[in-house]
XYZ file of C-alpha atoms in Angstrom:
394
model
C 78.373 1.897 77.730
C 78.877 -1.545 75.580
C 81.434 -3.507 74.846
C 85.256 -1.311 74.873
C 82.928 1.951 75.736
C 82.469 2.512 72.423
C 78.679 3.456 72.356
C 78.131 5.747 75.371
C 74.174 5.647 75.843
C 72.500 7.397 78.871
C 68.558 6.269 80.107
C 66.765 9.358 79.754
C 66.084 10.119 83.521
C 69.633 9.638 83.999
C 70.457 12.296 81.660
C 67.583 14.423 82.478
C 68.847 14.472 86.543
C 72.127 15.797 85.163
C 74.570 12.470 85.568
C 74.406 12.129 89.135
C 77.019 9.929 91.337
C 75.293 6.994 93.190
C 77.212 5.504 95.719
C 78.547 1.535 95.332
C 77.809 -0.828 98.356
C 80.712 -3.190 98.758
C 79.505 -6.971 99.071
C 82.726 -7.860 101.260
C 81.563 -11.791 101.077
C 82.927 -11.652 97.738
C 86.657 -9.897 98.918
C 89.078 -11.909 97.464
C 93.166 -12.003 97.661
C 94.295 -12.025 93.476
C 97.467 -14.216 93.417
C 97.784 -13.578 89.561
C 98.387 -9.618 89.992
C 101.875 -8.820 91.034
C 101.160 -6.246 93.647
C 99.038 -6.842 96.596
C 95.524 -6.595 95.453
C 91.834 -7.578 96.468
C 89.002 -7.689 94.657
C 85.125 -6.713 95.978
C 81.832 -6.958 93.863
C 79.924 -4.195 94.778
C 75.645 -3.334 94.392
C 74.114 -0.003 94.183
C 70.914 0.128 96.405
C 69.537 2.992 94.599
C 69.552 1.240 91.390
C 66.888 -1.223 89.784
C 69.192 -2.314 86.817
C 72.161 -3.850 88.883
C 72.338 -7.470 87.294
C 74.075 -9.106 90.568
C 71.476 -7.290 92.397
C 68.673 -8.827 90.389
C 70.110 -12.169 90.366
C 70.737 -12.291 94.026
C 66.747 -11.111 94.251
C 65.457 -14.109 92.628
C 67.653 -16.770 94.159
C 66.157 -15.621 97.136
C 63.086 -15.470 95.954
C 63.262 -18.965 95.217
C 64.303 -20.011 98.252
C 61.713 -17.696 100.046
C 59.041 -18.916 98.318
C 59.492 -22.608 97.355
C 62.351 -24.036 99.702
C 64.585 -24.756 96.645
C 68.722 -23.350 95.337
C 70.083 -23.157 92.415
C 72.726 -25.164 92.145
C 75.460 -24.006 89.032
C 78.391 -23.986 86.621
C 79.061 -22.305 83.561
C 80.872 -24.404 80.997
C 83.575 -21.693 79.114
C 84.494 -21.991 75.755
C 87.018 -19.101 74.974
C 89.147 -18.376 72.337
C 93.047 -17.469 73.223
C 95.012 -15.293 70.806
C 98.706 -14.028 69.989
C 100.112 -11.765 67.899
C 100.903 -12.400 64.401
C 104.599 -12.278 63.395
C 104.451 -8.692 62.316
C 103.144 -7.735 66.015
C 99.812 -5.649 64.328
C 96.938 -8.566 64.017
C 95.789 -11.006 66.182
C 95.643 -14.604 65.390
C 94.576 -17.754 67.035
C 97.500 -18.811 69.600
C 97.405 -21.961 67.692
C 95.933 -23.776 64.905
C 94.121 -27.283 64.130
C 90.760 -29.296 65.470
C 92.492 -31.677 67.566
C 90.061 -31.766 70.381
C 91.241 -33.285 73.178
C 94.791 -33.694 72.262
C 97.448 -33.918 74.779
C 99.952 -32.703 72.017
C 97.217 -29.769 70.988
C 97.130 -28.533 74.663
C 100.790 -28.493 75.429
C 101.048 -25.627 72.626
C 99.676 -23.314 75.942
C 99.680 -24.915 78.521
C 102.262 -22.920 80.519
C 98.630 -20.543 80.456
C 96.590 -23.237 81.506
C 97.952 -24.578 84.310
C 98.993 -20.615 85.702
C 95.675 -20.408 85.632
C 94.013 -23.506 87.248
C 96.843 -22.697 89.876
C 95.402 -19.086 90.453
C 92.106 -20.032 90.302
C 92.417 -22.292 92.668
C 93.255 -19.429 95.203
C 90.171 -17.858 94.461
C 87.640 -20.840 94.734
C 87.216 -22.073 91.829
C 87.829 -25.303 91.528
C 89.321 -26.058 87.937
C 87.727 -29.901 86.582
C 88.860 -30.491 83.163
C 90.785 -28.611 80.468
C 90.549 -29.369 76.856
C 91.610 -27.211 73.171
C 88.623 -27.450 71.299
C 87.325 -27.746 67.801
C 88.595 -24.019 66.843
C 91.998 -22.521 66.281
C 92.946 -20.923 69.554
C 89.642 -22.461 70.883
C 89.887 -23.946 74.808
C 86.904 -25.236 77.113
C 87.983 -25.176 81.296
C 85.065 -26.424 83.268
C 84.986 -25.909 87.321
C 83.146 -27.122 90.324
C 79.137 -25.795 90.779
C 78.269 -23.543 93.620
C 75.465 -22.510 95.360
C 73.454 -19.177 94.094
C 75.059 -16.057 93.371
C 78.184 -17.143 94.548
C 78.297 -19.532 91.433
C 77.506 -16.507 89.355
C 80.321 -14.455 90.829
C 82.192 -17.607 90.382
C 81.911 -17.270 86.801
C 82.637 -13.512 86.551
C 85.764 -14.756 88.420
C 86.711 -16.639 85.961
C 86.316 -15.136 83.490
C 88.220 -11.712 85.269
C 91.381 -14.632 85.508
C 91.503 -15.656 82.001
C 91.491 -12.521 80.553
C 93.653 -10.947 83.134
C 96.604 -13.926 82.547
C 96.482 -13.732 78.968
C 97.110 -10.064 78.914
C 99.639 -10.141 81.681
C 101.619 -12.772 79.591
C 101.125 -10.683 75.894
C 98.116 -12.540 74.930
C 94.505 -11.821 74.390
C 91.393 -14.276 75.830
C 88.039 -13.514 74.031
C 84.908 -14.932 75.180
C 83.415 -13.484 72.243
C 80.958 -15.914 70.417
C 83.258 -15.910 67.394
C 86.076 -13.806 67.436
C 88.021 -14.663 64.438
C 86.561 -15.579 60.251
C 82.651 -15.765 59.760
C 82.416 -19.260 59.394
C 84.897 -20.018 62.790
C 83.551 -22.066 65.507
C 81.579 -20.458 68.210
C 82.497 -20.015 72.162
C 79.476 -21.193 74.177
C 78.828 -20.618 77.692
C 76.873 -23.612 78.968
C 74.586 -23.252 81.949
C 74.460 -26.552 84.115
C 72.094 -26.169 86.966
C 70.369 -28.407 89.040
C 67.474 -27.805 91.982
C 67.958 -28.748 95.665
C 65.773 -29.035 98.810
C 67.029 -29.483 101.722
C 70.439 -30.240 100.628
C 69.162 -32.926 98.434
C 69.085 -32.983 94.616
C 65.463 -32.739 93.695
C 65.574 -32.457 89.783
C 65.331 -36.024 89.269
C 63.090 -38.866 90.576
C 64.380 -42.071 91.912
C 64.177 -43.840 88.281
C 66.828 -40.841 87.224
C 63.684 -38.850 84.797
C 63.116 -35.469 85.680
C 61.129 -35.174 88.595
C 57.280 -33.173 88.788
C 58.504 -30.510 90.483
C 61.781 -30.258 87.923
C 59.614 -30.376 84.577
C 57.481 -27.524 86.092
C 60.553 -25.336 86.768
C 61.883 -26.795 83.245
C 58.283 -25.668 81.442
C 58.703 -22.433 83.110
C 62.388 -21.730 80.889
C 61.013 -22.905 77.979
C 57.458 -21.197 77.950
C 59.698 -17.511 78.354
C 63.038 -19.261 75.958
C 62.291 -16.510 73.179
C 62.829 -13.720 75.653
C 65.852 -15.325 77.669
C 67.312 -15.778 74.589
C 68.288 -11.670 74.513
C 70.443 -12.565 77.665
C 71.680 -15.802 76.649
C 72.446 -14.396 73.352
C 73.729 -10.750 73.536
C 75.854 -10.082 70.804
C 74.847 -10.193 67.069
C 77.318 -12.499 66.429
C 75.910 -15.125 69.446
C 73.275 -15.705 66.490
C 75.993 -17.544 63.859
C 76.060 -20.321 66.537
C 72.112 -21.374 65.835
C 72.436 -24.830 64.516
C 76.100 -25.679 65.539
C 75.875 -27.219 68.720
C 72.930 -24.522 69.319
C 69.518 -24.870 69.640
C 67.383 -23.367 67.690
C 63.736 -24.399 68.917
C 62.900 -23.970 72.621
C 62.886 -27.427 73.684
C 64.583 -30.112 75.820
C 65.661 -34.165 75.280
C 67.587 -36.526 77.300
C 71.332 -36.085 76.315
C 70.371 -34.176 73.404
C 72.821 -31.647 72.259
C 70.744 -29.959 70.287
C 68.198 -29.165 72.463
C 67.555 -25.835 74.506
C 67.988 -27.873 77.761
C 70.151 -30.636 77.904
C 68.718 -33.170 80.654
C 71.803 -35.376 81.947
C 71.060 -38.002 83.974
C 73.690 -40.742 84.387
C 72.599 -41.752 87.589
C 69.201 -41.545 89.920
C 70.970 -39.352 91.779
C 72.310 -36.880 89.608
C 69.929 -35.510 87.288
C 70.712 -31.591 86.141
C 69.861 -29.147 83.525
C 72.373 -27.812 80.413
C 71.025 -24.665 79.262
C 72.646 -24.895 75.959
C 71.086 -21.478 74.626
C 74.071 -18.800 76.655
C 77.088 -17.965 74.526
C 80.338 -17.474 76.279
C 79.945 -13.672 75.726
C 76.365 -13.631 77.945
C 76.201 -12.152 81.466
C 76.102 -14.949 83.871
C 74.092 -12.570 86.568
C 71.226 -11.479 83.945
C 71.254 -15.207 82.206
C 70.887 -16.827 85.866
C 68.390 -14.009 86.884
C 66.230 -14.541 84.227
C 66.441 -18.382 84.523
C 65.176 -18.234 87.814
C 62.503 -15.847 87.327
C 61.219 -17.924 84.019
C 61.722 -21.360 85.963
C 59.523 -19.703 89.257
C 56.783 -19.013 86.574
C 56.446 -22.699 86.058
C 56.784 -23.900 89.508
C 53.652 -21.149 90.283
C 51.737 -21.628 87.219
C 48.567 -24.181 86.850
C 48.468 -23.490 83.222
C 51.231 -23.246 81.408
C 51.802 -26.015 78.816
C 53.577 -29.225 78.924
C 56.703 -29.185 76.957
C 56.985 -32.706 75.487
C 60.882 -33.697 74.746
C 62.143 -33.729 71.442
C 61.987 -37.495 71.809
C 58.303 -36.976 71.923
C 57.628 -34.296 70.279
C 55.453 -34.857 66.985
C 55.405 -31.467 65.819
C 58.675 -28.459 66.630
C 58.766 -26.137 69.525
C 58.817 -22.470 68.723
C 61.870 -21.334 67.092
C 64.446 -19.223 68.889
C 64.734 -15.179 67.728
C 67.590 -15.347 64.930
C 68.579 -11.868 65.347
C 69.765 -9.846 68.411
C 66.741 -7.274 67.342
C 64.610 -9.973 67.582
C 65.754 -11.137 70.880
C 65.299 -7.731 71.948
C 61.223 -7.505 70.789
C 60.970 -10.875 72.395
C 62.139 -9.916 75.655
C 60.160 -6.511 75.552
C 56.949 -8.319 74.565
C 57.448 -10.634 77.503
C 55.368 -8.996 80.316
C 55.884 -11.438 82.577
C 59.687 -11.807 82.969
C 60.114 -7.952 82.244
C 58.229 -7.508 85.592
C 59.983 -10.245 87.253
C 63.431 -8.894 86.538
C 62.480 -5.217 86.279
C 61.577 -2.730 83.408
C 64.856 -0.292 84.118
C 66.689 -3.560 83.538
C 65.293 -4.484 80.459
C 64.772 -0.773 79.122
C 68.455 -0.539 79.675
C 70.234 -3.225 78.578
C 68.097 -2.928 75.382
C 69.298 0.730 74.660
C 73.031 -0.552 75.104
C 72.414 -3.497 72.689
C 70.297 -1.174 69.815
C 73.370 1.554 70.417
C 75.953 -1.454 69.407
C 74.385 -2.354 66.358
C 73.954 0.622 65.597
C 77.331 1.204 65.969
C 78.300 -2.036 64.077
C 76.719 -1.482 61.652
C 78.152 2.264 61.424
C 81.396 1.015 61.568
C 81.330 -1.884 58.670
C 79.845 0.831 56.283
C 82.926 2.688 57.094
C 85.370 -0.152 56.497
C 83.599 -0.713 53.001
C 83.753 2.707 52.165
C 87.211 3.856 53.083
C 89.149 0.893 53.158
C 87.385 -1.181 49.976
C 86.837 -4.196 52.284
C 83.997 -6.425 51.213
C 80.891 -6.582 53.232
C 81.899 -10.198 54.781
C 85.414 -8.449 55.993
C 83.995 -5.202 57.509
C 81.349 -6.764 59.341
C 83.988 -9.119 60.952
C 86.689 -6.071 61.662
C 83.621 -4.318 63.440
C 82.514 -6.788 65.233
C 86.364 -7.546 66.489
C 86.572 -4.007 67.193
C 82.973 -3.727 69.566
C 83.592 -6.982 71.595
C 86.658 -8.809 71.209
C 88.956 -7.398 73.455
C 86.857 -6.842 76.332
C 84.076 -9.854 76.408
């Protein structure tokens, strides 16, 4: 199913075995207490053994992997952009909870911050550890970083998260969207950040002791770049994930010291501190699949004796390759990709891609509708439809 289960699609061998139940294995490290729900209620991620194309499975898989086979963790955050909405005064549209480009404003963020600060409390409860809180440069439009965590746990950190602000904002009559833009066309975009860093050993090993990126790093960083094209269908799930390219988006699969408009972000204010911002995930991507398939593409470099140097775009005398610009093209990159479709699994890839061809299929479907029946122009319907697949529930 995608986004609100409007397109049901079923793999073929799923549908030819008749629709069978598979059982759910709980992971009961992950149990956690909700303080946010009113009744008593806990919370378990669960797997399914049976089944190649779970993505906390597959992420779980090659953080071990790494560790297995080259002594090294992932260290993570995801950086949340999300977009918080109300109800308009006639109670039948939804509109930005408030208005203006104030980033950073104290007077900007007191307009909700009886949400905010509900939810750093909750979140707190559940291990996440809230940093900074800011209203963006959209209407409606708030960033809330946390603390990194180790492995998976930093990706169920995020699904955490993002379970909390959603939750919350319905609970209190509101709607939370990490949809890349929920609102007009030309709106500002909700990115999803991915700051990483490696460690060996309990030591930071992505940097060297002049704070560059160490050997071992630009190997691992090589390795995300060389398969960027592909990753990109994770990072970038959604058709409308694309309207971000060039706003504060990459759109060539490179990297450059404090460089915001690179693919990877190197930050390195100190020897000691060196990480990675993988500035290509949108705040609607998966944070399982987009760590999963980081790992896998950055394990490629660390084996590999020939893939090619990536200079930094501070080097660089000639562009990287260009990012896909379209979901379908995402898609055919990732397909065409033998190497990560392997690492990650085929029933992974073969599945995720029949969910995203059924929603733009579906999209499109839908707009053609909207123009039809309702005399919208093109610009309108394709917005309505795209509200309608993924803003409420991404």
């Amino acid at each position: 199913a995608g986004a609100n289960s409007i397109v049901l699609t079923f793999p073929e061998e799923i549908s030819a075995a008749g629709c069978p139940n598979w059982a759910v294995e709980p992971q009961w490290e992950t149990a956690l207490a909700l303080p946010w729900v009113p009744a008593p209620t806990v919370r378990v991620l669960c797997e399914m053994p049976q089944c190649g194309a779970v993505p906390r499975t597959i992420c779980r898989q090659q953080l071990d992997k790494l560790k297995a086979d080259f002594g090294l963790e992932l260290f993570v955050a995801l950086e949340y952009e999300f977009t918080l909405a109300k109800r308009d005064q006639g109670g039948k549209e939804w509109v930005p909870a408030f208005d203006g480009v104030d980033i950073f404003s104290t007077l900007q963020h007191q307009k909700v911050q009886d949400f905010t600060y509900a939810l750093e409390e909750h979140l707190l409860h559940v291990g996440v550890d809230v940093k900074t809180m800011n209203c963006e440069y959209g209407a409606g439009q708030l960033e809330i970083t946390y603390a990194p965590k180790f492995g998976v746990d930093a990706a169920d950190a995020a699904f955490t998260f993002r379970s909390c602000v959603k939750e919350l904002a319905a609970m209190r009559g509101m709607r939370a969207s990490f949809c890349t833009r929920p609102f007009a066309v030309n709106e500002v975009c909700n990115g999803g950040h991915l700051n990483f860093s490696l460690f060996s050993s309990d030591e930071n090993v992505t940097g060297d002791a002049d704070g560059r990126v160490s050997d071992l790093a630009r190997k691992f960083l090589d390795g995300i770049l060389h398969h960027a094209p592909a990753l990109e269908a994770f990072c970038a799930p959604t058709p409308c994930c694309y309207m971000r390219h060039g706003h504060w988006a990459p759109t060539h699969a490179d990297w450059g010291f404090d460089d915001r408009m690179a693919a990877v972000r190197v930050k390195n204010a100190s020897a000691s501190n060196v990480y990675f911002e993988l500035r290509m995930p949108s705040a609607s991507a998966c944070p399982h699949l987009v760590i999963a398939a980081l790992v896998a593409a950055g394990m490629h470099g660390l084996s590999s004796t020939n893939l090619p140097r990536v200079p930094g775009r501070h080097e660089q005398r000639e562009p990287q390759p260009a990012l896909p610009t379209s979901l379908l093209d995402a898609l055919a990159a990732l397909e065409a990709d033998t190497y990560l479709v392997n690492a990650i699994g085929p029933d992974l890839v073969r599945w995720f891609a029949l969910v995203k061809r059924g929603e733009l299929a579906e999209i499109d479907r839908y707009a053609s509708q909207l123009q039809k029946d309702g005399g919208m122009t093109s610009k309108n319907a394709m917005m309505a439809s795209l509200q309608r697949m993924y803003m409420e529930y991404v």
